[in-house]
mmCIF file of C-alpha atoms and ligand atoms in Angstrom:
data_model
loop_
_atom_site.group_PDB
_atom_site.id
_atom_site.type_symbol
_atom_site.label_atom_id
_atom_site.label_comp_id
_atom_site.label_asym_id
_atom_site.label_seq_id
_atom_site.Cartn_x
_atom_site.Cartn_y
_atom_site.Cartn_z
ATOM 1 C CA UNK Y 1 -13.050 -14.943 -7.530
ATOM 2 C CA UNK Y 2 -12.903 -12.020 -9.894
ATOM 3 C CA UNK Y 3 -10.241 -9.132 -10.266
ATOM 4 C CA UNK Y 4 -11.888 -6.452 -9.138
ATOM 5 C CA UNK Y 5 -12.037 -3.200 -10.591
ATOM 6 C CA UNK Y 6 -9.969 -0.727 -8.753
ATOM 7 C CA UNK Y 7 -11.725 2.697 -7.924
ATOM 8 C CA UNK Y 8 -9.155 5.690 -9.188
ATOM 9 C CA UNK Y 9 -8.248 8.934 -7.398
ATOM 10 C CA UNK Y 10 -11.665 11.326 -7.814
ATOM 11 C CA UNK Y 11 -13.556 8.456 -6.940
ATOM 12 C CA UNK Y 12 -15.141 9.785 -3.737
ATOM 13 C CA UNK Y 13 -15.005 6.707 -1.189
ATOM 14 C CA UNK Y 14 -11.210 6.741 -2.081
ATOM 15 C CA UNK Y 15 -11.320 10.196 0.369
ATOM 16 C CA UNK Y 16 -13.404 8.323 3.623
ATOM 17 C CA UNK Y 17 -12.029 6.543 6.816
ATOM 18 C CA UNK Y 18 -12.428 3.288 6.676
ATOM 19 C CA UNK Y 19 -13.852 0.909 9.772
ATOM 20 C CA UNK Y 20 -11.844 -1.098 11.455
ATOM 21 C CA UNK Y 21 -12.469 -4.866 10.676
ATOM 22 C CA UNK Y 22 -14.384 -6.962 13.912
ATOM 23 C CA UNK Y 23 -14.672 -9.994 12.857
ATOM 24 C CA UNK Y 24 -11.668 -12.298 11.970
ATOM 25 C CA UNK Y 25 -11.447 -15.902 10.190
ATOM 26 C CA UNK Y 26 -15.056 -15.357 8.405
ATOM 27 C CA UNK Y 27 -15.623 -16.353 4.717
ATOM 28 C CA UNK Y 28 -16.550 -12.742 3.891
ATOM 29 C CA UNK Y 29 -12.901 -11.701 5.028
ATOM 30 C CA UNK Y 30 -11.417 -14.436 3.139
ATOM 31 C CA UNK Y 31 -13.541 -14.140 0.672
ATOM 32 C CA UNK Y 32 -12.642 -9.824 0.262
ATOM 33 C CA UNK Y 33 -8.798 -10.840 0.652
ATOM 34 C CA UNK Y 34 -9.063 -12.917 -2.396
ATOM 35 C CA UNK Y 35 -9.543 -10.479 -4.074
ATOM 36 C CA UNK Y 36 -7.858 -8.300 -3.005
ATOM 37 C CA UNK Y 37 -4.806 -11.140 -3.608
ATOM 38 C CA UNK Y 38 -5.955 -11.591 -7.410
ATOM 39 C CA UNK Y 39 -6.362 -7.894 -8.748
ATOM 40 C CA UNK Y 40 -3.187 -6.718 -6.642
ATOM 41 C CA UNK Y 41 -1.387 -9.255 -9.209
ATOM 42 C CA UNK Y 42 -3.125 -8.776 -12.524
ATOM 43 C CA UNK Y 43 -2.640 -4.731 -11.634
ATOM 44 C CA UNK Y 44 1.108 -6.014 -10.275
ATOM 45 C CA UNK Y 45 0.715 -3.753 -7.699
ATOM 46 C CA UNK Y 46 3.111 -3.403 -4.526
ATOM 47 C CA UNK Y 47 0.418 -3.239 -2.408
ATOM 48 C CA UNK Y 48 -3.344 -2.461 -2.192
ATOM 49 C CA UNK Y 49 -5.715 -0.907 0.395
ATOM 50 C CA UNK Y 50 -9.474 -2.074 0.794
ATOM 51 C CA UNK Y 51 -10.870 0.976 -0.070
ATOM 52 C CA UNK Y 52 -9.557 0.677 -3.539
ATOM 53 C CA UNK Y 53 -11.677 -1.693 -4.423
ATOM 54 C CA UNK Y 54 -14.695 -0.082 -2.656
ATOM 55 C CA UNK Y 55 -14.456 -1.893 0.723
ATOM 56 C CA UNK Y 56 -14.356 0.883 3.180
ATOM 57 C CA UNK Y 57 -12.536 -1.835 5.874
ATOM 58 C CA UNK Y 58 -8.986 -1.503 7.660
ATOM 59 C CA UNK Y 59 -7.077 -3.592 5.678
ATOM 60 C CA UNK Y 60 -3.988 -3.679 3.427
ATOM 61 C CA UNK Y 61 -2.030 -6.424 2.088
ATOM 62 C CA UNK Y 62 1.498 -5.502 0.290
ATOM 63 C CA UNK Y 63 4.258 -7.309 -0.866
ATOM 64 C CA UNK Y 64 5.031 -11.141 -2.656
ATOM 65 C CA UNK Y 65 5.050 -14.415 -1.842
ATOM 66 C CA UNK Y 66 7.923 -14.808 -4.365
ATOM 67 C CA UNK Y 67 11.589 -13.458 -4.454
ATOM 68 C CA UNK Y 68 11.189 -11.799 -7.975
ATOM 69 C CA UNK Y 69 10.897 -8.870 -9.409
ATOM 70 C CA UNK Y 70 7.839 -6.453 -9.406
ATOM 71 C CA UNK Y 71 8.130 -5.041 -13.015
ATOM 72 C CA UNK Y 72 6.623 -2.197 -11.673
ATOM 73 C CA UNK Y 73 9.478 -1.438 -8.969
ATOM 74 C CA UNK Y 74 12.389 -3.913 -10.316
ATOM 75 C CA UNK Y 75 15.173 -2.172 -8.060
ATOM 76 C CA UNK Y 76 13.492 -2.656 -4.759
ATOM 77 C CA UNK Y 77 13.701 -4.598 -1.623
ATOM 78 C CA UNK Y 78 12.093 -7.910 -1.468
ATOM 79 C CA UNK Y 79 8.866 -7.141 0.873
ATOM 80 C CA UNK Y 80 7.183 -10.263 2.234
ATOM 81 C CA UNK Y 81 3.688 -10.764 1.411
ATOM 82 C CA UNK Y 82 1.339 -9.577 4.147
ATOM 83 C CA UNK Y 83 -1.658 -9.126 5.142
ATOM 84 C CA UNK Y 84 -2.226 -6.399 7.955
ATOM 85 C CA UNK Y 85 -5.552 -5.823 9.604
ATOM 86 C CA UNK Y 86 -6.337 -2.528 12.031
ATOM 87 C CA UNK Y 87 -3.025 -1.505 11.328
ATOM 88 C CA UNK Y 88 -0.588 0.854 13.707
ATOM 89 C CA UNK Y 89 2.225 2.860 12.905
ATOM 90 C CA UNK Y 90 4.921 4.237 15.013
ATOM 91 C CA UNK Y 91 7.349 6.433 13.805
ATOM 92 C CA UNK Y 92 11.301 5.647 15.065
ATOM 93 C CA UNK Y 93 13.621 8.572 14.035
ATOM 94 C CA UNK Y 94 13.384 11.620 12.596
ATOM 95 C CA UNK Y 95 14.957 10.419 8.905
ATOM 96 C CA UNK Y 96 13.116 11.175 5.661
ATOM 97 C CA UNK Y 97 13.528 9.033 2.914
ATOM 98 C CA UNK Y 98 11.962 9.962 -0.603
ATOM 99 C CA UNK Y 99 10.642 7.727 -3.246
ATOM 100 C CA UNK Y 100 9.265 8.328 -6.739
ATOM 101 C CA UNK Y 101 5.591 6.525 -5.820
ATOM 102 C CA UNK Y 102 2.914 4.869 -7.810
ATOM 103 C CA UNK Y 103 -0.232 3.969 -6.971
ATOM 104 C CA UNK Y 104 -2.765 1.508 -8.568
ATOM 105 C CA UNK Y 105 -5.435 4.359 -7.936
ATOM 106 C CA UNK Y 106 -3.661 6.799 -9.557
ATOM 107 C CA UNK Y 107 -2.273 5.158 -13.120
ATOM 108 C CA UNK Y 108 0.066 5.321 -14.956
ATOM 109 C CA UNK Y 109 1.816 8.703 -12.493
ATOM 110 C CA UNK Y 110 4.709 8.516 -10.410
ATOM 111 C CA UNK Y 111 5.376 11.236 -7.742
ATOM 112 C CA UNK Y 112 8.603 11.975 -5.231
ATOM 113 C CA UNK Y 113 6.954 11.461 -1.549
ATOM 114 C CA UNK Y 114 9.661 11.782 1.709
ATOM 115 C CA UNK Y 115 8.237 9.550 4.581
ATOM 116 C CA UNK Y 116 9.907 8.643 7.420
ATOM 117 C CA UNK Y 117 12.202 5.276 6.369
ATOM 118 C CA UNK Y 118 12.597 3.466 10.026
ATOM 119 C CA UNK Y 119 8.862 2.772 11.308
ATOM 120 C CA UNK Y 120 7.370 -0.431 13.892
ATOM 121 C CA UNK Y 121 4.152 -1.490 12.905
ATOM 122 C CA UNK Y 122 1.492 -3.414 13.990
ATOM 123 C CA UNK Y 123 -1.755 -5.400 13.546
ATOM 124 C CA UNK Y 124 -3.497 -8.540 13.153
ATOM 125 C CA UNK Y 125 -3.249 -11.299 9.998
ATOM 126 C CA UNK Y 126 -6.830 -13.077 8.173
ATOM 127 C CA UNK Y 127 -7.256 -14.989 11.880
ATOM 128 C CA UNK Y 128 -6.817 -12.120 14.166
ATOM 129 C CA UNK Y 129 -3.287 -13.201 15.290
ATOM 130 C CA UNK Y 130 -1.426 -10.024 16.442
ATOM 131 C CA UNK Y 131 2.168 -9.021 15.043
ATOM 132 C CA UNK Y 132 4.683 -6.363 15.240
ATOM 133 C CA UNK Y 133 7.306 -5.632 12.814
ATOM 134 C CA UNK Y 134 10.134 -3.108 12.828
ATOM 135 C CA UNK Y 135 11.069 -1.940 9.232
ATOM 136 C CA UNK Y 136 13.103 0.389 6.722
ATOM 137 C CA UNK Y 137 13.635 1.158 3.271
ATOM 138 C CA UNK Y 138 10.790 0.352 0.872
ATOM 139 C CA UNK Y 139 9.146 -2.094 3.303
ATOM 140 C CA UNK Y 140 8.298 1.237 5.505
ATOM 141 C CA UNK Y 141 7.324 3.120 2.453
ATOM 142 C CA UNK Y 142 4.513 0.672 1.187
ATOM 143 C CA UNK Y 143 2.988 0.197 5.235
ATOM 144 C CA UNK Y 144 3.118 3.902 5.196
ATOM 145 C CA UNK Y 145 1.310 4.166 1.526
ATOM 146 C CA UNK Y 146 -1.726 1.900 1.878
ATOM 147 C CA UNK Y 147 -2.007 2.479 5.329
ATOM 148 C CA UNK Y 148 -2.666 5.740 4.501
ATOM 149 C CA UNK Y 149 -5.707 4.601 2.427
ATOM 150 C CA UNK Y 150 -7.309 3.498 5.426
ATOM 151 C CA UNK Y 151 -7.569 7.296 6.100
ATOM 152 C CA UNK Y 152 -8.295 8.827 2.826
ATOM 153 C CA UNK Y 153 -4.834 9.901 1.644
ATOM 154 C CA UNK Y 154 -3.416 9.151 -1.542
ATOM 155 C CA UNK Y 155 0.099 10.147 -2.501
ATOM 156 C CA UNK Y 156 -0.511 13.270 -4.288
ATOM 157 C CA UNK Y 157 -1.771 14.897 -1.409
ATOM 158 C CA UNK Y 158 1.805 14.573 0.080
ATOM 159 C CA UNK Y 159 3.966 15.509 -2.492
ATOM 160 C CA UNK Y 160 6.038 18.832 -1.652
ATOM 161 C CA UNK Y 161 6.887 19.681 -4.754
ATOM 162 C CA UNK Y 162 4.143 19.109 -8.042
ATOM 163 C CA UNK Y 163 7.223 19.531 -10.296
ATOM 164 C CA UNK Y 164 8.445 16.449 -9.340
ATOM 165 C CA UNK Y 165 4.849 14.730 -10.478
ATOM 166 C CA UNK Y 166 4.012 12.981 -13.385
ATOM 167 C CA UNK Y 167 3.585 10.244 -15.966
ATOM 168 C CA UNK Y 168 5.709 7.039 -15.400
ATOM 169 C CA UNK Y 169 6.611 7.247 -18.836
ATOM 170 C CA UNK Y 170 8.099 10.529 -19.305
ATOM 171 C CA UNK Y 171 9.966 10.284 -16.065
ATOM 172 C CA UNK Y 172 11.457 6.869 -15.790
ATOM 173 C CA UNK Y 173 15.170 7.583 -15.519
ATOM 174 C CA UNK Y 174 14.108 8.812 -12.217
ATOM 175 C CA UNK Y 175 12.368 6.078 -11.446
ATOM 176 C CA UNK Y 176 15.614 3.739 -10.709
ATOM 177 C CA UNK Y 177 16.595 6.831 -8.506
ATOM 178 C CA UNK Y 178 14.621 4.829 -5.098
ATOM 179 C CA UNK Y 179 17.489 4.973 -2.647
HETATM 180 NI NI1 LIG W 1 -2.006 3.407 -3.435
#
């Protein structure tokens, strides 16, 4: 299965709703999460969204199957690797947290996004088995960033303030700034 190429912000179908997904346990949705699974490492993303690589479906998978270190995000919870089909998102609380965000759409930029830190969310895995997490901290962050995907948003479009926008490179002592 091959690393796909990842489509990058400007790329129209990055801006559309995606569908939700109908069928479970089929070798097409294996098949798509893959991939998804092998350019989400050779990118080492945090997460990734469907639509990125073109698939206009609701799904997202995010985090590792290993304890280590994203080099991307080194000083950030361990998030468990999941994959999350027709996802929902509740809000619990009224608490902002902000977080200098990257996104494999959008490379090489980081950008200061407040989102809401204490969310439940919910959906189904690869075999259509329902779950329900409750979650803080970065976990919420990433559910809250490639969910968002699934409706067109990237994280530029939620930055308040375009000052605090730019390339990784020039801004990285702010990047170890995540709690
Ligand atoms: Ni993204």
């Amino acid at each position: 299965m091959p690393v796909r190429e990842v489509l990058r912000y400007g790329d129209p179908l990055l801006l559309m709703r995606s569908e939700e997904v109908e069928a479970f346990d089929t070798d097409e949705l294996h098949s798509l999460i893959k991939d998804m699974e092998e350019t989400m490492a050779a990118y080492y993303g945090a997460g990734l969204a469907a639509p990125q690589i073109g698939e206009l479906k609701r799904l997202v998978i995010f985090g590792s199957k290993e304890i280590d270190e994203n080099p991307r995000y080194p000083d950030v919870d361990h998030v468990p690797y999941t994959i999350l089909i027709n996802p929902e998102i509740t809000i619990l609380g009224n608490e902002l947290d902000g977080m200098w965000e990257g996104c494999l759409s959008v490379p090489g930029m980081r950008g200061f996004v407040e989102r809401p830190n204490h969310i439940k969310y919910s959906g189904y895995d690869q075999f259509g088995n329902f779950f329900e997490r409750e979650v803080k901290g970065f976990h919420a962050v990433v559910v809250q960033h490639e969910c968002d995907h699934l409706d067109g948003i990237l994280y530029p479009m939620k930055l308040k303030d375009m000052s605090l926008f730019g390339y990784q490179e020039e801004i990285v002592g702010a990047l170890t700034d995540t709690e």
